[in-house]
XYZ file of C-alpha atoms in Angstrom:
330
model
C 102.690 106.135 60.276
C 106.034 106.669 61.925
C 105.647 109.741 62.958
C 102.240 109.201 65.042
C 104.232 109.206 68.505
C 101.236 109.074 69.835
C 101.522 108.478 75.690
C 100.434 109.672 78.069
C 100.347 110.450 81.103
C 101.298 106.470 82.747
C 98.982 105.558 85.219
C 101.860 106.109 88.734
C 102.591 110.005 87.484
C 98.790 109.776 87.317
C 98.837 108.670 91.232
C 101.505 110.815 91.428
C 98.815 113.607 90.540
C 97.036 112.666 93.248
C 98.845 112.089 96.329
C 97.817 114.510 97.735
C 93.950 113.129 97.867
C 93.141 110.167 100.310
C 91.225 107.966 98.458
C 87.326 107.033 99.123
C 88.024 103.539 97.873
C 88.747 100.200 100.433
C 90.005 97.143 99.771
C 89.096 94.610 102.054
C 90.300 92.511 104.420
C 91.210 89.365 102.410
C 94.587 88.989 101.442
C 94.432 89.103 97.637
C 91.319 91.435 97.594
C 89.989 90.357 94.850
C 86.752 90.798 96.448
C 87.430 93.804 97.668
C 84.791 96.359 95.826
C 86.316 100.067 95.704
C 83.836 103.172 94.615
C 86.037 103.665 91.559
C 84.010 102.775 87.655
C 85.133 100.230 85.939
C 84.101 99.262 83.243
C 81.947 95.987 83.384
C 80.407 93.802 80.544
C 76.766 94.038 79.341
C 75.291 90.631 76.965
C 72.928 90.450 75.547
C 71.125 87.891 73.451
C 69.223 86.781 69.594
C 71.688 87.068 67.048
C 71.964 90.003 64.934
C 69.278 91.649 66.146
C 70.463 91.905 70.185
C 74.982 92.212 69.870
C 76.344 91.213 73.013
C 77.955 95.683 74.401
C 79.858 96.788 76.442
C 79.148 99.201 79.021
C 82.209 101.290 80.210
C 83.311 104.237 83.047
C 81.314 106.233 81.211
C 77.807 104.610 81.390
C 77.969 104.390 76.563
C 77.893 100.891 76.153
C 80.150 99.847 72.340
C 78.644 97.597 70.948
C 80.674 94.379 69.693
C 81.836 94.005 66.079
C 85.377 93.313 64.811
C 87.804 95.650 65.344
C 90.047 95.193 63.191
C 92.667 98.916 64.613
C 92.800 98.797 68.138
C 94.530 101.428 69.699
C 95.611 101.696 73.205
C 95.856 105.841 74.725
C 96.884 103.593 79.087
C 99.283 101.449 79.940
C 97.056 98.954 81.407
C 95.282 98.815 78.126
C 98.851 98.813 76.239
C 99.460 95.187 78.870
C 95.998 93.319 77.910
C 95.844 94.227 74.569
C 99.427 92.466 73.941
C 98.149 89.791 76.169
C 94.678 89.650 74.986
C 94.730 90.191 71.096
C 95.180 89.343 67.831
C 99.078 91.064 67.320
C 97.515 92.631 63.790
C 94.802 94.074 65.629
C 96.651 96.172 67.242
C 97.584 99.738 65.852
C 99.727 102.097 68.574
C 100.230 101.075 71.982
C 101.822 104.506 74.219
C 105.097 105.851 74.370
C 105.068 105.490 78.192
C 104.880 101.654 78.191
C 107.459 101.347 75.011
C 109.523 103.381 77.305
C 109.506 101.543 80.572
C 107.553 98.562 81.084
C 109.134 95.156 81.621
C 107.172 93.926 77.946
C 108.465 97.084 75.813
C 110.363 95.246 74.119
C 106.376 93.796 73.516
C 105.654 96.627 71.432
C 108.016 96.334 68.299
C 107.276 98.914 65.249
C 103.792 100.472 65.824
C 103.207 103.807 66.216
C 103.729 104.540 69.700
C 100.766 107.219 70.976
C 102.398 110.293 73.177
C 99.638 112.570 73.882
C 95.418 111.869 74.043
C 95.566 115.829 73.133
C 97.334 114.908 69.627
C 94.033 115.102 68.080
C 95.486 115.286 64.539
C 98.042 112.743 65.249
C 95.135 109.450 66.653
C 93.270 110.053 63.714
C 95.988 109.663 61.146
C 95.806 105.607 63.226
C 92.033 105.389 62.085
C 91.635 102.974 64.679
C 88.418 101.481 64.960
C 88.212 101.542 68.908
C 90.159 103.249 71.138
C 91.333 102.382 74.702
C 91.969 104.650 77.658
C 92.126 104.764 80.828
C 90.589 107.961 81.828
C 91.445 109.554 85.526
C 87.606 111.785 85.435
C 88.956 114.157 82.633
C 84.889 113.555 80.422
C 85.948 116.745 78.270
C 88.955 114.815 77.933
C 86.801 111.828 76.058
C 84.535 113.087 74.939
C 86.393 115.869 72.596
C 88.092 112.485 71.711
C 84.445 110.759 70.771
C 82.719 114.058 68.862
C 86.735 114.394 66.961
C 84.792 110.614 65.083
C 87.489 108.582 66.961
C 84.983 105.307 68.761
C 86.594 105.630 72.475
C 86.489 102.873 75.135
C 86.770 104.502 78.177
C 87.868 101.413 80.374
C 88.179 103.395 83.954
C 90.282 104.598 86.765
C 93.494 102.234 87.355
C 93.217 101.801 91.405
C 94.852 97.857 91.171
C 93.483 94.744 91.417
C 89.985 96.038 91.680
C 89.884 98.059 88.399
C 92.235 95.299 86.653
C 90.076 93.039 86.729
C 86.557 94.481 84.988
C 88.975 95.352 82.280
C 90.499 92.932 81.555
C 86.412 90.815 81.228
C 86.288 94.173 78.963
C 88.619 93.775 77.059
C 88.327 90.333 76.475
C 84.959 91.301 75.705
C 86.050 93.863 73.108
C 88.043 92.016 71.668
C 84.373 88.796 70.994
C 86.416 86.438 72.894
C 85.440 86.872 77.055
C 85.977 83.444 77.799
C 90.551 84.568 76.362
C 89.555 86.646 79.746
C 88.052 84.530 81.864
C 91.621 82.116 80.644
C 93.728 84.887 81.605
C 91.280 86.208 84.646
C 92.224 82.733 86.240
C 96.316 82.597 85.407
C 97.197 85.872 86.924
C 94.931 85.067 89.836
C 96.588 81.649 90.449
C 100.001 83.108 90.490
C 98.945 86.742 91.997
C 97.681 84.006 95.046
C 101.298 81.521 94.613
C 104.001 84.540 95.232
C 103.441 84.239 98.925
C 102.326 80.394 99.165
C 105.944 79.624 100.188
C 105.939 80.887 103.611
C 103.502 78.395 104.704
C 101.861 79.798 107.260
C 105.223 82.126 108.646
C 104.728 85.423 110.461
C 103.427 87.682 108.271
C 106.193 90.504 107.603
C 104.753 94.615 108.435
C 104.749 97.294 105.500
C 103.763 99.883 104.429
C 104.488 101.827 100.883
C 105.892 105.831 100.898
C 107.793 107.762 99.051
C 108.849 111.416 99.761
C 108.459 114.520 96.919
C 110.483 117.533 98.598
C 109.460 117.606 101.335
C 106.887 115.608 101.510
C 105.362 111.569 102.837
C 102.294 110.628 99.957
C 101.526 106.218 100.559
C 99.157 103.860 98.749
C 97.944 101.883 100.594
C 93.565 100.481 100.773
C 91.945 101.436 96.869
C 95.874 100.965 95.085
C 97.778 98.850 93.300
C 100.409 99.961 95.882
C 98.030 98.421 98.219
C 97.787 95.786 96.378
C 101.167 94.768 95.363
C 102.294 94.996 99.896
C 99.578 92.269 99.911
C 99.993 89.474 97.187
C 103.840 89.875 98.224
C 102.172 88.334 101.596
C 102.661 91.315 104.123
C 100.615 93.261 106.181
C 99.120 96.959 105.579
C 99.878 98.832 108.289
C 98.969 101.885 106.516
C 95.984 99.808 105.948
C 95.238 98.634 109.527
C 95.180 102.003 110.307
C 92.436 102.790 108.579
C 94.406 105.026 106.053
C 92.826 104.666 102.042
C 94.176 105.518 99.412
C 96.965 108.125 97.920
C 97.898 109.774 101.135
C 99.891 111.950 102.769
C 101.799 112.175 105.911
C 102.719 113.593 108.343
C 106.451 113.413 110.061
C 104.378 111.924 112.998
C 102.197 110.663 112.041
C 104.463 108.072 110.327
C 106.614 108.080 113.008
C 103.517 107.153 114.862
C 102.558 104.889 112.394
C 105.846 103.503 112.684
C 106.097 100.752 109.993
C 109.325 98.196 110.358
C 109.081 97.999 106.013
C 108.771 100.506 104.013
C 108.829 99.738 100.444
C 109.338 102.434 97.665
C 111.534 103.682 94.845
C 115.392 103.315 94.357
C 117.249 106.672 96.622
C 113.684 106.453 99.062
C 115.795 105.319 102.175
C 118.527 108.000 101.819
C 116.213 110.785 101.419
C 113.594 109.735 103.735
C 115.972 108.488 106.926
C 118.205 112.577 106.296
C 114.126 114.383 107.057
C 114.114 115.699 110.635
C 113.712 113.210 113.524
C 112.596 110.040 110.641
C 115.906 108.590 111.074
C 113.952 107.537 114.309
C 111.840 105.172 111.758
C 112.251 101.618 113.342
C 113.417 101.238 109.460
C 116.174 103.407 109.172
C 117.289 102.016 112.009
C 116.949 97.960 110.494
C 118.970 96.765 107.726
C 117.064 95.108 106.336
C 114.146 97.820 107.146
C 113.222 99.051 103.458
C 112.989 97.140 99.396
C 113.675 99.081 97.346
C 111.924 98.114 94.215
C 112.214 100.658 90.414
C 109.495 102.770 89.908
C 108.449 101.476 86.398
C 107.281 98.121 88.303
C 105.429 99.677 91.297
C 103.418 102.370 89.896
C 101.552 99.834 87.070
C 98.145 99.160 88.493
C 98.546 96.178 85.694
C 99.377 93.240 85.200
C 102.521 94.398 86.442
C 101.270 93.789 89.559
C 102.550 89.986 89.037
C 106.031 91.729 89.093
C 106.089 94.023 91.352
C 104.358 91.096 93.582
C 106.954 88.492 93.079
C 110.902 91.329 93.578
C 108.570 92.452 96.563
C 108.637 89.767 97.800
C 111.931 88.259 96.981
C 113.600 91.114 99.267
C 110.849 91.261 102.120
C 111.631 87.156 102.853
C 115.163 86.253 100.816
C 115.385 83.122 102.507
C 112.337 82.157 101.643
C 112.758 80.464 98.558
C 110.480 80.407 95.937
C 110.858 78.122 94.025
C 109.363 75.504 97.029
C 106.103 77.030 96.241
C 102.763 74.356 97.167
């Protein structure tokens, strides 16, 4: 059914919608942030024993339990679900992925000719997929998930997408739903190993201090503790200036606040250096004065709170430390 161009708003766009508030979550100081906790509520696996009388279940972010069974027609309603299905599921079990992911993900070529989900509000197209499981990452709109379930869809809510702290539970939940938790565990170990290796070539050298900042209109937005932006900086071997100053989530900065923080390096999206440094007073920022004060990376990478954080961290590291050879990893 090629007409089911079924998509949804990617994590990056959803983050922009939240950018005016400071998130309550914060990742601890460990450079990879893998041991930190946030107030986001990710899905979690709940395994019971006893065979058919007491089968394994997986609890989603809304507290709803799903009994594990041989799901054969699984659809993704978020970019994170897209990537996890592509990496963990047998191809024949994936019946639909998101249109946004196909257009913007580095893994878009792997989507093939599957139907593409354009909107989770298009219930008719979603039902036409005849999926026996729909994976979504919900941003607090429980009414939307309830409507989908009322229409007869089996929906598993993976919860918010904030970076590594929510991605790891999502990996475990998807693997458990697929009936192979060991596959998820191996995937998680490999991902963390590769993330930890990105900045390994620094070999104890001083880490650069940096911030993620973008400008929309005349407003300055950041992404720090408790978000994928912070995780990307940390994995790329950068110290997050905003996190050190106890900012959390997606803060909106005033010009005076940004000048007070005065990060030596700003990580952002293409074209942002020109826009930021053209703002009144901001041309005095150290990052605006220095030739190497900005790292501009494609938004599709920086905004992605899924496994693509590895690609983003590698790109940021290469740009922030041009004289360090990533091939020299220990």
